[in-house]
């Protein structure tokens, strides 16, 4: 059992704690697919996370963290995309809608499967709805025993496409 999960906006000073969750995610995914993922360089990562967290003047971007007992144990970010010009002429219906794009959700390994990711997603989705989003989109690694069931079974997302890649 863990303490209360508090989701709040990212702020200065979160970088070192965010780096832990980011490294945990890197280790997990690099084991699954080393051709696709890597463990980030740890030296300088906290400072990088500090710089990357600045969102002043970006009203269509939300970066949040999850705290448990005053410790940052997870993070998520999402952004709003407006309908594209001529969306009514596109084949994909979503292009004529305001969309929440979930860019990342990471949770420190010791706090996974305890509701942290769910609270982060609830915060992103609520924020998206408040800004007029009618659809939420994200991608995840299909062979992940963590993320795919989390998004499909716990959060109610459905598969809609297959992303293909080829190294050149």
PDB file of N, CA, C and O in Angstrom, residues 38-117:
ATOM      1  N   UNK A  38      16.799   2.800 -25.806  1.00  0.00           N
ATOM      2  CA  UNK A  38      18.094   2.861 -25.139  1.00  0.00           C
ATOM      3  C   UNK A  38      17.912   3.334 -23.711  1.00  0.00           C
ATOM      4  O   UNK A  38      16.909   3.964 -23.386  1.00  0.00           O
ATOM      5  N   UNK A  39      18.880   3.030 -22.876  1.00  0.00           N
ATOM      6  CA  UNK A  39      18.902   3.587 -21.534  1.00  0.00           C
ATOM      7  C   UNK A  39      19.551   4.956 -21.676  1.00  0.00           C
ATOM      8  O   UNK A  39      20.678   5.063 -22.169  1.00  0.00           O
ATOM      9  N   UNK A  40      18.852   6.001 -21.281  1.00  0.00           N
ATOM     10  CA  UNK A  40      19.419   7.343 -21.433  1.00  0.00           C
ATOM     11  C   UNK A  40      20.716   7.505 -20.635  1.00  0.00           C
ATOM     12  O   UNK A  40      20.905   6.854 -19.608  1.00  0.00           O
ATOM     13  N   UNK A  41      21.559   8.376 -21.091  1.00  0.00           N
ATOM     14  CA  UNK A  41      22.780   8.725 -20.362  1.00  0.00           C
ATOM     15  C   UNK A  41      22.358   9.346 -19.032  1.00  0.00           C
ATOM     16  O   UNK A  41      21.537  10.257 -19.005  1.00  0.00           O
ATOM     17  N   UNK A  42      22.906   8.843 -17.933  1.00  0.00           N
ATOM     18  CA  UNK A  42      22.485   9.357 -16.622  1.00  0.00           C
ATOM     19  C   UNK A  42      23.180  10.666 -16.250  1.00  0.00           C
ATOM     20  O   UNK A  42      22.569  11.529 -15.609  1.00  0.00           O
ATOM     21  N   UNK A  43      24.418  10.827 -16.692  1.00  0.00           N
ATOM     22  CA  UNK A  43      25.120  12.065 -16.350  1.00  0.00           C
ATOM     23  C   UNK A  43      24.502  13.234 -17.105  1.00  0.00           C
ATOM     24  O   UNK A  43      24.381  13.226 -18.322  1.00  0.00           O
ATOM     25  N   UNK A  44      24.055  14.212 -16.360  1.00  0.00           N
ATOM     26  CA  UNK A  44      23.424  15.388 -16.944  1.00  0.00           C
ATOM     27  C   UNK A  44      21.934  15.231 -17.177  1.00  0.00           C
ATOM     28  O   UNK A  44      21.271  16.182 -17.603  1.00  0.00           O
ATOM     29  N   UNK A  45      21.376  14.047 -16.906  1.00  0.00           N
ATOM     30  CA  UNK A  45      19.957  13.807 -17.175  1.00  0.00           C
ATOM     31  C   UNK A  45      19.061  14.681 -16.303  1.00  0.00           C
ATOM     32  O   UNK A  45      18.074  15.236 -16.788  1.00  0.00           O
ATOM     33  N   UNK A  46      19.394  14.825 -15.023  1.00  0.00           N
ATOM     34  CA  UNK A  46      18.567  15.655 -14.137  1.00  0.00           C
ATOM     35  C   UNK A  46      18.508  17.091 -14.648  1.00  0.00           C
ATOM     36  O   UNK A  46      17.428  17.705 -14.672  1.00  0.00           O
ATOM     37  N   UNK A  47      19.629  17.611 -15.090  1.00  0.00           N
ATOM     38  CA  UNK A  47      19.664  18.976 -15.618  1.00  0.00           C
ATOM     39  C   UNK A  47      18.862  19.072 -16.913  1.00  0.00           C
ATOM     40  O   UNK A  47      18.151  20.047 -17.147  1.00  0.00           O
ATOM     41  N   UNK A  48      18.976  18.046 -17.750  1.00  0.00           N
ATOM     42  CA  UNK A  48      18.197  18.020 -18.988  1.00  0.00           C
ATOM     43  C   UNK A  48      16.698  18.026 -18.668  1.00  0.00           C
ATOM     44  O   UNK A  48      15.927  18.753 -19.289  1.00  0.00           O
ATOM     45  N   UNK A  49      16.298  17.219 -17.687  1.00  0.00           N
ATOM     46  CA  UNK A  49      14.889  17.158 -17.302  1.00  0.00           C
ATOM     47  C   UNK A  49      14.413  18.508 -16.764  1.00  0.00           C
ATOM     48  O   UNK A  49      13.270  18.899 -17.007  1.00  0.00           O
ATOM     49  N   UNK A  50      15.269  19.192 -16.055  1.00  0.00           N
ATOM     50  CA  UNK A  50      14.910  20.530 -15.565  1.00  0.00           C
ATOM     51  C   UNK A  50      14.630  21.470 -16.733  1.00  0.00           C
ATOM     52  O   UNK A  50      13.620  22.163 -16.765  1.00  0.00           O
ATOM     53  N   UNK A  51      15.541  21.481 -17.706  1.00  0.00           N
ATOM     54  CA  UNK A  51      15.369  22.366 -18.866  1.00  0.00           C
ATOM     55  C   UNK A  51      14.145  21.969 -19.679  1.00  0.00           C
ATOM     56  O   UNK A  51      13.403  22.815 -20.155  1.00  0.00           O
ATOM     57  N   UNK A  52      13.935  20.674 -19.852  1.00  0.00           N
ATOM     58  CA  UNK A  52      12.824  20.185 -20.671  1.00  0.00           C
ATOM     59  C   UNK A  52      11.475  20.421 -20.011  1.00  0.00           C
ATOM     60  O   UNK A  52      10.450  20.354 -20.680  1.00  0.00           O
ATOM     61  N   UNK A  53      11.463  20.717 -18.729  1.00  0.00           N
ATOM     62  CA  UNK A  53      10.199  20.906 -18.025  1.00  0.00           C
ATOM     63  C   UNK A  53       9.606  22.286 -18.158  1.00  0.00           C
ATOM     64  O   UNK A  53       8.454  22.501 -17.797  1.00  0.00           O
ATOM     65  N   UNK A  54      10.350  23.223 -18.675  1.00  0.00           N
ATOM     66  CA  UNK A  54       9.855  24.597 -18.784  1.00  0.00           C
ATOM     67  C   UNK A  54       8.778  24.670 -19.860  1.00  0.00           C
ATOM     68  O   UNK A  54       9.027  24.385 -21.022  1.00  0.00           O
ATOM     69  N   UNK A  55       7.565  25.027 -19.457  1.00  0.00           N
ATOM     70  CA  UNK A  55       6.461  25.105 -20.423  1.00  0.00           C
ATOM     71  C   UNK A  55       5.787  26.464 -20.415  1.00  0.00           C
ATOM     72  O   UNK A  55       4.697  26.615 -20.950  1.00  0.00           O
ATOM     73  N   UNK A  56       6.418  27.443 -19.824  1.00  0.00           N
ATOM     74  CA  UNK A  56       5.821  28.779 -19.784  1.00  0.00           C
ATOM     75  C   UNK A  56       5.518  29.245 -21.204  1.00  0.00           C
ATOM     76  O   UNK A  56       6.329  29.093 -22.111  1.00  0.00           O
ATOM     77  N   UNK A  57       4.342  29.780 -21.395  1.00  0.00           N
ATOM     78  CA  UNK A  57       3.975  30.286 -22.716  1.00  0.00           C
ATOM     79  C   UNK A  57       3.512  29.211 -23.677  1.00  0.00           C
ATOM     80  O   UNK A  57       3.358  29.476 -24.855  1.00  0.00           O
ATOM     81  N   UNK A  58       3.301  27.985 -23.202  1.00  0.00           N
ATOM     82  CA  UNK A  58       2.826  26.893 -24.053  1.00  0.00           C
ATOM     83  C   UNK A  58       1.486  26.390 -23.522  1.00  0.00           C
ATOM     84  O   UNK A  58       1.423  25.351 -22.865  1.00  0.00           O
ATOM     85  N   UNK A  59       0.395  27.099 -23.820  1.00  0.00           N
ATOM     86  CA  UNK A  59      -0.898  26.734 -23.240  1.00  0.00           C
ATOM     87  C   UNK A  59      -1.467  25.405 -23.732  1.00  0.00           C
ATOM     88  O   UNK A  59      -2.354  24.845 -23.105  1.00  0.00           O
ATOM     89  N   UNK A  60      -0.959  24.899 -24.841  1.00  0.00           N
ATOM     90  CA  UNK A  60      -1.459  23.631 -25.368  1.00  0.00           C
ATOM     91  C   UNK A  60      -0.590  22.444 -24.981  1.00  0.00           C
ATOM     92  O   UNK A  60      -0.681  21.380 -25.588  1.00  0.00           O
ATOM     93  N   UNK A  61       0.253  22.618 -23.970  1.00  0.00           N
ATOM     94  CA  UNK A  61       1.139  21.559 -23.489  1.00  0.00           C
ATOM     95  C   UNK A  61       0.981  21.440 -21.986  1.00  0.00           C
ATOM     96  O   UNK A  61       0.968  22.445 -21.274  1.00  0.00           O
ATOM     97  N   UNK A  62       0.835  20.212 -21.507  1.00  0.00           N
ATOM     98  CA  UNK A  62       0.742  19.968 -20.071  1.00  0.00           C
ATOM     99  C   UNK A  62       1.778  18.928 -19.674  1.00  0.00           C
ATOM    100  O   UNK A  62       1.844  17.854 -20.276  1.00  0.00           O
ATOM    101  N   UNK A  63       2.568  19.273 -18.675  1.00  0.00           N
ATOM    102  CA  UNK A  63       3.526  18.332 -18.086  1.00  0.00           C
ATOM    103  C   UNK A  63       3.188  18.217 -16.614  1.00  0.00           C
ATOM    104  O   UNK A  63       3.180  19.218 -15.898  1.00  0.00           O
ATOM    105  N   UNK A  64       2.887  17.012 -16.177  1.00  0.00           N
ATOM    106  CA  UNK A  64       2.523  16.775 -14.784  1.00  0.00           C
ATOM    107  C   UNK A  64       3.423  15.713 -14.177  1.00  0.00           C
ATOM    108  O   UNK A  64       4.048  14.920 -14.892  1.00  0.00           O
ATOM    109  N   UNK A  65       3.466  15.722 -12.852  1.00  0.00           N
ATOM    110  CA  UNK A  65       4.181  14.691 -12.104  1.00  0.00           C
ATOM    111  C   UNK A  65       3.225  14.099 -11.087  1.00  0.00           C
ATOM    112  O   UNK A  65       2.219  14.709 -10.724  1.00  0.00           O
ATOM    113  N   UNK A  66       3.559  12.900 -10.642  1.00  0.00           N
ATOM    114  CA  UNK A  66       2.826  12.249  -9.562  1.00  0.00           C
ATOM    115  C   UNK A  66       3.755  12.143  -8.367  1.00  0.00           C
ATOM    116  O   UNK A  66       4.905  11.698  -8.508  1.00  0.00           O
ATOM    117  N   UNK A  67       3.247  12.573  -7.223  1.00  0.00           N
ATOM    118  CA  UNK A  67       3.996  12.490  -5.971  1.00  0.00           C
ATOM    119  C   UNK A  67       3.338  11.481  -5.046  1.00  0.00           C
ATOM    120  O   UNK A  67       2.110  11.406  -4.980  1.00  0.00           O
ATOM    121  N   UNK A  68       4.158  10.734  -4.335  1.00  0.00           N
ATOM    122  CA  UNK A  68       3.705   9.871  -3.260  1.00  0.00           C
ATOM    123  C   UNK A  68       4.586  10.193  -2.061  1.00  0.00           C
ATOM    124  O   UNK A  68       5.824  10.113  -2.169  1.00  0.00           O
ATOM    125  N   UNK A  69       3.981  10.568  -0.971  1.00  0.00           N
ATOM    126  CA  UNK A  69       4.723  10.938   0.244  1.00  0.00           C
ATOM    127  C   UNK A  69       5.786  11.996  -0.040  1.00  0.00           C
ATOM    128  O   UNK A  69       6.913  11.910   0.453  1.00  0.00           O
ATOM    129  N   UNK A  70       5.444  12.976  -0.889  1.00  0.00           N
ATOM    130  CA  UNK A  70       6.350  14.078  -1.191  1.00  0.00           C
ATOM    131  C   UNK A  70       7.447  13.754  -2.177  1.00  0.00           C
ATOM    132  O   UNK A  70       8.293  14.597  -2.463  1.00  0.00           O
ATOM    133  N   UNK A  71       7.453  12.574  -2.732  1.00  0.00           N
ATOM    134  CA  UNK A  71       8.489  12.145  -3.683  1.00  0.00           C
ATOM    135  C   UNK A  71       7.877  12.009  -5.067  1.00  0.00           C
ATOM    136  O   UNK A  71       6.823  11.384  -5.234  1.00  0.00           O
ATOM    137  N   UNK A  72       8.520  12.592  -6.076  1.00  0.00           N
ATOM    138  CA  UNK A  72       8.059  12.461  -7.455  1.00  0.00           C
ATOM    139  C   UNK A  72       8.391  11.047  -7.936  1.00  0.00           C
ATOM    140  O   UNK A  72       9.548  10.632  -7.916  1.00  0.00           O
ATOM    141  N   UNK A  73       7.339  10.299  -8.333  1.00  0.00           N
ATOM    142  CA  UNK A  73       7.529   8.902  -8.743  1.00  0.00           C
ATOM    143  C   UNK A  73       7.055   8.630 -10.171  1.00  0.00           C
ATOM    144  O   UNK A  73       7.174   7.509 -10.651  1.00  0.00           O
ATOM    145  N   UNK A  74       6.536   9.647 -10.847  1.00  0.00           N
ATOM    146  CA  UNK A  74       6.073   9.461 -12.215  1.00  0.00           C
ATOM    147  C   UNK A  74       5.824  10.795 -12.886  1.00  0.00           C
ATOM    148  O   UNK A  74       5.775  11.839 -12.223  1.00  0.00           O
ATOM    149  N   UNK A  75       5.671  10.738 -14.188  1.00  0.00           N
ATOM    150  CA  UNK A  75       5.435  11.960 -14.955  1.00  0.00           C
ATOM    151  C   UNK A  75       4.676  11.616 -16.227  1.00  0.00           C
ATOM    152  O   UNK A  75       4.709  10.483 -16.707  1.00  0.00           O
ATOM    153  N   UNK A  76       4.011  12.631 -16.755  1.00  0.00           N
ATOM    154  CA  UNK A  76       3.308  12.474 -18.029  1.00  0.00           C
ATOM    155  C   UNK A  76       3.262  13.820 -18.721  1.00  0.00           C
ATOM    156  O   UNK A  76       3.335  14.870 -18.074  1.00  0.00           O
ATOM    157  N   UNK A  77       3.145  13.771 -20.026  1.00  0.00           N
ATOM    158  CA  UNK A  77       2.946  15.012 -20.771  1.00  0.00           C
ATOM    159  C   UNK A  77       2.004  14.752 -21.941  1.00  0.00           C
ATOM    160  O   UNK A  77       1.947  13.650 -22.482  1.00  0.00           O
ATOM    161  N   UNK A  78       1.265  15.786 -22.259  1.00  0.00           N
ATOM    162  CA  UNK A  78       0.330  15.714 -23.364  1.00  0.00           C
ATOM    163  C   UNK A  78       0.183  17.083 -23.982  1.00  0.00           C
ATOM    164  O   UNK A  78       0.569  18.099 -23.400  1.00  0.00           O
ATOM    165  N   UNK A  79      -0.391  17.107 -25.178  1.00  0.00           N
ATOM    166  CA  UNK A  79      -0.574  18.374 -25.882  1.00  0.00           C
ATOM    167  C   UNK A  79      -1.872  18.336 -26.665  1.00  0.00           C
ATOM    168  O   UNK A  79      -2.366  17.267 -27.021  1.00  0.00           O
ATOM    169  N   UNK A  80      -2.372  19.505 -26.897  1.00  0.00           N
ATOM    170  CA  UNK A  80      -3.613  19.656 -27.657  1.00  0.00           C
ATOM    171  C   UNK A  80      -3.264  20.010 -29.093  1.00  0.00           C
ATOM    172  O   UNK A  80      -2.426  20.880 -29.343  1.00  0.00           O
ATOM    173  N   UNK A  81      -3.921  19.336 -30.027  1.00  0.00           N
ATOM    174  CA  UNK A  81      -3.806  19.691 -31.444  1.00  0.00           C
ATOM    175  C   UNK A  81      -5.195  20.032 -31.960  1.00  0.00           C
ATOM    176  O   UNK A  81      -6.140  19.259 -31.786  1.00  0.00           O
ATOM    177  N   UNK A  82      -5.288  21.173 -32.575  1.00  0.00           N
ATOM    178  CA  UNK A  82      -6.550  21.633 -33.144  1.00  0.00           C
ATOM    179  C   UNK A  82      -6.856  20.868 -34.429  1.00  0.00           C
ATOM    180  O   UNK A  82      -5.958  20.283 -35.045  1.00  0.00           O
ATOM    181  N   UNK A  83      -8.109  20.885 -34.847  1.00  0.00           N
ATOM    182  CA  UNK A  83      -8.442  20.263 -36.133  1.00  0.00           C
ATOM    183  C   UNK A  83      -7.594  20.884 -37.251  1.00  0.00           C
ATOM    184  O   UNK A  83      -7.274  22.072 -37.206  1.00  0.00           O
ATOM    185  N   UNK A  84      -7.230  20.079 -38.218  1.00  0.00           N
ATOM    186  CA  UNK A  84      -6.431  20.596 -39.325  1.00  0.00           C
ATOM    187  C   UNK A  84      -7.331  21.338 -40.295  1.00  0.00           C
ATOM    188  O   UNK A  84      -8.534  21.048 -40.411  1.00  0.00           O
ATOM    189  N   UNK A  85      -6.749  22.316 -40.973  1.00  0.00           N
ATOM    190  CA  UNK A  85      -7.500  22.992 -42.032  1.00  0.00           C
ATOM    191  C   UNK A  85      -7.896  21.952 -43.072  1.00  0.00           C
ATOM    192  O   UNK A  85      -7.066  21.148 -43.500  1.00  0.00           O
ATOM    193  N   UNK A  86      -9.132  21.953 -43.439  1.00  0.00           N
ATOM    194  CA  UNK A  86      -9.606  20.981 -44.425  1.00  0.00           C
ATOM    195  C   UNK A  86      -9.820  19.602 -43.828  1.00  0.00           C
ATOM    196  O   UNK A  86      -9.886  18.612 -44.559  1.00  0.00           O
ATOM    197  N   UNK A  87      -9.953  19.529 -42.516  1.00  0.00           N
ATOM    198  CA  UNK A  87     -10.139  18.241 -41.852  1.00  0.00           C
ATOM    199  C   UNK A  87     -11.331  17.463 -42.380  1.00  0.00           C
ATOM    200  O   UNK A  87     -11.308  16.230 -42.416  1.00  0.00           O
ATOM    201  N   UNK A  88     -12.339  18.169 -42.813  1.00  0.00           N
ATOM    202  CA  UNK A  88     -13.535  17.500 -43.329  1.00  0.00           C
ATOM    203  C   UNK A  88     -13.258  16.754 -44.631  1.00  0.00           C
ATOM    204  O   UNK A  88     -14.050  15.920 -45.054  1.00  0.00           O
ATOM    205  N   UNK A  89     -12.127  17.043 -45.261  1.00  0.00           N
ATOM    206  CA  UNK A  89     -11.770  16.378 -46.512  1.00  0.00           C
ATOM    207  C   UNK A  89     -10.775  15.238 -46.311  1.00  0.00           C
ATOM    208  O   UNK A  89     -10.418  14.556 -47.274  1.00  0.00           O
ATOM    209  N   UNK A  90     -10.319  15.052 -45.093  1.00  0.00           N
ATOM    210  CA  UNK A  90      -9.337  14.013 -44.801  1.00  0.00           C
ATOM    211  C   UNK A  90     -10.016  12.660 -44.630  1.00  0.00           C
ATOM    212  O   UNK A  90     -11.206  12.580 -44.322  1.00  0.00           O
ATOM    213  N   UNK A  91      -9.254  11.589 -44.811  1.00  0.00           N
ATOM    214  CA  UNK A  91      -9.793  10.248 -44.606  1.00  0.00           C
ATOM    215  C   UNK A  91      -9.915   9.913 -43.121  1.00  0.00           C
ATOM    216  O   UNK A  91     -10.850   9.230 -42.719  1.00  0.00           O
ATOM    217  N   UNK A  92      -8.996  10.406 -42.322  1.00  0.00           N
ATOM    218  CA  UNK A  92      -9.029  10.111 -40.891  1.00  0.00           C
ATOM    219  C   UNK A  92      -9.918  11.129 -40.178  1.00  0.00           C
ATOM    220  O   UNK A  92      -9.616  12.315 -40.145  1.00  0.00           O
ATOM    221  N   UNK A  93     -10.999  10.652 -39.593  1.00  0.00           N
ATOM    222  CA  UNK A  93     -11.966  11.495 -38.894  1.00  0.00           C
ATOM    223  C   UNK A  93     -11.301  12.337 -37.819  1.00  0.00           C
ATOM    224  O   UNK A  93     -11.647  13.491 -37.600  1.00  0.00           O
ATOM    225  N   UNK A  94     -10.310  11.760 -37.129  1.00  0.00           N
ATOM    226  CA  UNK A  94      -9.674  12.465 -36.010  1.00  0.00           C
ATOM    227  C   UNK A  94      -9.062  13.798 -36.423  1.00  0.00           C
ATOM    228  O   UNK A  94      -8.928  14.701 -35.603  1.00  0.00           O
ATOM    229  N   UNK A  95      -8.695  13.955 -37.681  1.00  0.00           N
ATOM    230  CA  UNK A  95      -8.063  15.199 -38.123  1.00  0.00           C
ATOM    231  C   UNK A  95      -9.033  16.379 -38.134  1.00  0.00           C
ATOM    232  O   UNK A  95      -8.612  17.526 -38.178  1.00  0.00           O
ATOM    233  N   UNK A  96     -10.335  16.092 -38.062  1.00  0.00           N
ATOM    234  CA  UNK A  96     -11.305  17.179 -37.991  1.00  0.00           C
ATOM    235  C   UNK A  96     -11.740  17.438 -36.548  1.00  0.00           C
ATOM    236  O   UNK A  96     -12.645  18.230 -36.313  1.00  0.00           O
ATOM    237  N   UNK A  97     -11.094  16.792 -35.592  1.00  0.00           N
ATOM    238  CA  UNK A  97     -11.424  16.947 -34.180  1.00  0.00           C
ATOM    239  C   UNK A  97     -10.248  17.559 -33.418  1.00  0.00           C
ATOM    240  O   UNK A  97      -9.096  17.442 -33.845  1.00  0.00           O
ATOM    241  N   UNK A  98     -10.543  18.152 -32.280  1.00  0.00           N
ATOM    242  CA  UNK A  98      -9.493  18.596 -31.360  1.00  0.00           C
ATOM    243  C   UNK A  98      -8.990  17.359 -30.639  1.00  0.00           C
ATOM    244  O   UNK A  98      -9.779  16.579 -30.097  1.00  0.00           O
ATOM    245  N   UNK A  99      -7.668  17.167 -30.650  1.00  0.00           N
ATOM    246  CA  UNK A  99      -7.080  15.938 -30.153  1.00  0.00           C
ATOM    247  C   UNK A  99      -6.150  16.185 -28.974  1.00  0.00           C
ATOM    248  O   UNK A  99      -5.382  17.147 -28.974  1.00  0.00           O
ATOM    249  N   UNK A 100      -6.215  15.283 -27.992  1.00  0.00           N
ATOM    250  CA  UNK A 100      -5.209  15.214 -26.944  1.00  0.00           C
ATOM    251  C   UNK A 100      -4.200  14.177 -27.396  1.00  0.00           C
ATOM    252  O   UNK A 100      -4.566  13.023 -27.645  1.00  0.00           O
ATOM    253  N   UNK A 101      -2.952  14.580 -27.535  1.00  0.00           N
ATOM    254  CA  UNK A 101      -1.879  13.647 -27.873  1.00  0.00           C
ATOM    255  C   UNK A 101      -1.068  13.401 -26.605  1.00  0.00           C
ATOM    256  O   UNK A 101      -0.470  14.332 -26.060  1.00  0.00           O
ATOM    257  N   UNK A 102      -1.077  12.171 -26.144  1.00  0.00           N
ATOM    258  CA  UNK A 102      -0.311  11.800 -24.961  1.00  0.00           C
ATOM    259  C   UNK A 102       1.085  11.457 -25.437  1.00  0.00           C
ATOM    260  O   UNK A 102       1.284  10.499 -26.193  1.00  0.00           O
ATOM    261  N   UNK A 103       2.056  12.254 -25.013  1.00  0.00           N
ATOM    262  CA  UNK A 103       3.425  12.067 -25.468  1.00  0.00           C
ATOM    263  C   UNK A 103       4.191  11.041 -24.648  1.00  0.00           C
ATOM    264  O   UNK A 103       4.968  10.263 -25.189  1.00  0.00           O
ATOM    265  N   UNK A 104       3.999  11.056 -23.333  1.00  0.00           N
ATOM    266  CA  UNK A 104       4.764  10.143 -22.492  1.00  0.00           C
ATOM    267  C   UNK A 104       4.078   9.959 -21.148  1.00  0.00           C
ATOM    268  O   UNK A 104       3.440  10.881 -20.635  1.00  0.00           O
ATOM    269  N   UNK A 105       4.193   8.747 -20.620  1.00  0.00           N
ATOM    270  CA  UNK A 105       3.802   8.424 -19.250  1.00  0.00           C
ATOM    271  C   UNK A 105       4.889   7.500 -18.720  1.00  0.00           C
ATOM    272  O   UNK A 105       5.140   6.449 -19.309  1.00  0.00           O
ATOM    273  N   UNK A 106       5.552   7.917 -17.645  1.00  0.00           N
ATOM    274  CA  UNK A 106       6.565   7.064 -17.023  1.00  0.00           C
ATOM    275  C   UNK A 106       6.306   7.018 -15.522  1.00  0.00           C
ATOM    276  O   UNK A 106       5.900   8.003 -14.919  1.00  0.00           O
ATOM    277  N   UNK A 107       6.556   5.846 -14.961  1.00  0.00           N
ATOM    278  CA  UNK A 107       6.397   5.640 -13.525  1.00  0.00           C
ATOM    279  C   UNK A 107       7.605   4.870 -13.034  1.00  0.00           C
ATOM    280  O   UNK A 107       8.020   3.881 -13.656  1.00  0.00           O
ATOM    281  N   UNK A 108       8.168   5.332 -11.943  1.00  0.00           N
ATOM    282  CA  UNK A 108       9.305   4.660 -11.331  1.00  0.00           C
ATOM    283  C   UNK A 108       8.932   3.200 -11.054  1.00  0.00           C
ATOM    284  O   UNK A 108       7.815   2.899 -10.631  1.00  0.00           O
ATOM    285  N   UNK A 109       9.871   2.298 -11.294  1.00  0.00           N
ATOM    286  CA  UNK A 109       9.588   0.862 -11.225  1.00  0.00           C
ATOM    287  C   UNK A 109       8.897   0.437  -9.926  1.00  0.00           C
ATOM    288  O   UNK A 109       7.930  -0.329  -9.949  1.00  0.00           O
ATOM    289  N   UNK A 110       9.336   0.910  -8.796  1.00  0.00           N
ATOM    290  CA  UNK A 110       8.770   0.504  -7.506  1.00  0.00           C
ATOM    291  C   UNK A 110       7.325   0.947  -7.321  1.00  0.00           C
ATOM    292  O   UNK A 110       6.624   0.434  -6.445  1.00  0.00           O
ATOM    293  N   UNK A 111       6.841   1.861  -8.163  1.00  0.00           N
ATOM    294  CA  UNK A 111       5.492   2.403  -8.019  1.00  0.00           C
ATOM    295  C   UNK A 111       4.557   1.988  -9.152  1.00  0.00           C
ATOM    296  O   UNK A 111       3.432   2.479  -9.235  1.00  0.00           O
ATOM    297  N   UNK A 112       5.004   1.098 -10.003  1.00  0.00           N
ATOM    298  CA  UNK A 112       4.162   0.637 -11.100  1.00  0.00           C
ATOM    299  C   UNK A 112       3.067  -0.280 -10.571  1.00  0.00           C
ATOM    300  O   UNK A 112       3.248  -0.984  -9.586  1.00  0.00           O
ATOM    301  N   UNK A 113       1.928  -0.265 -11.269  1.00  0.00           N
ATOM    302  CA  UNK A 113       0.764  -1.087 -10.941  1.00  0.00           C
ATOM    303  C   UNK A 113       0.151  -0.752  -9.583  1.00  0.00           C
ATOM    304  O   UNK A 113      -0.475  -1.594  -8.958  1.00  0.00           O
ATOM    305  N   UNK A 114       0.344   0.498  -9.165  1.00  0.00           N
ATOM    306  CA  UNK A 114      -0.222   0.958  -7.898  1.00  0.00           C
ATOM    307  C   UNK A 114      -1.162   2.143  -8.083  1.00  0.00           C
ATOM    308  O   UNK A 114      -1.554   2.783  -7.122  1.00  0.00           O
ATOM    309  N   UNK A 115      -1.503   2.459  -9.341  1.00  0.00           N
ATOM    310  CA  UNK A 115      -2.443   3.536  -9.623  1.00  0.00           C
ATOM    311  C   UNK A 115      -1.804   4.861 -10.013  1.00  0.00           C
ATOM    312  O   UNK A 115      -2.518   5.819 -10.321  1.00  0.00           O
ATOM    313  N   UNK A 116      -0.476   4.923 -10.014  1.00  0.00           N
ATOM    314  CA  UNK A 116       0.207   6.182 -10.337  1.00  0.00           C
ATOM    315  C   UNK A 116      -0.037   6.564 -11.798  1.00  0.00           C
ATOM    316  O   UNK A 116      -0.431   7.692 -12.104  1.00  0.00           O
ATOM    317  N   UNK A 117       0.190   5.631 -12.704  1.00  0.00           N
ATOM    318  CA  UNK A 117      -0.028   5.906 -14.124  1.00  0.00           C
ATOM    319  C   UNK A 117      -1.472   6.270 -14.419  1.00  0.00           C
ATOM    320  O   UNK A 117      -1.754   7.165 -15.216  1.00  0.00           O
TER     321      UNK A 117
END
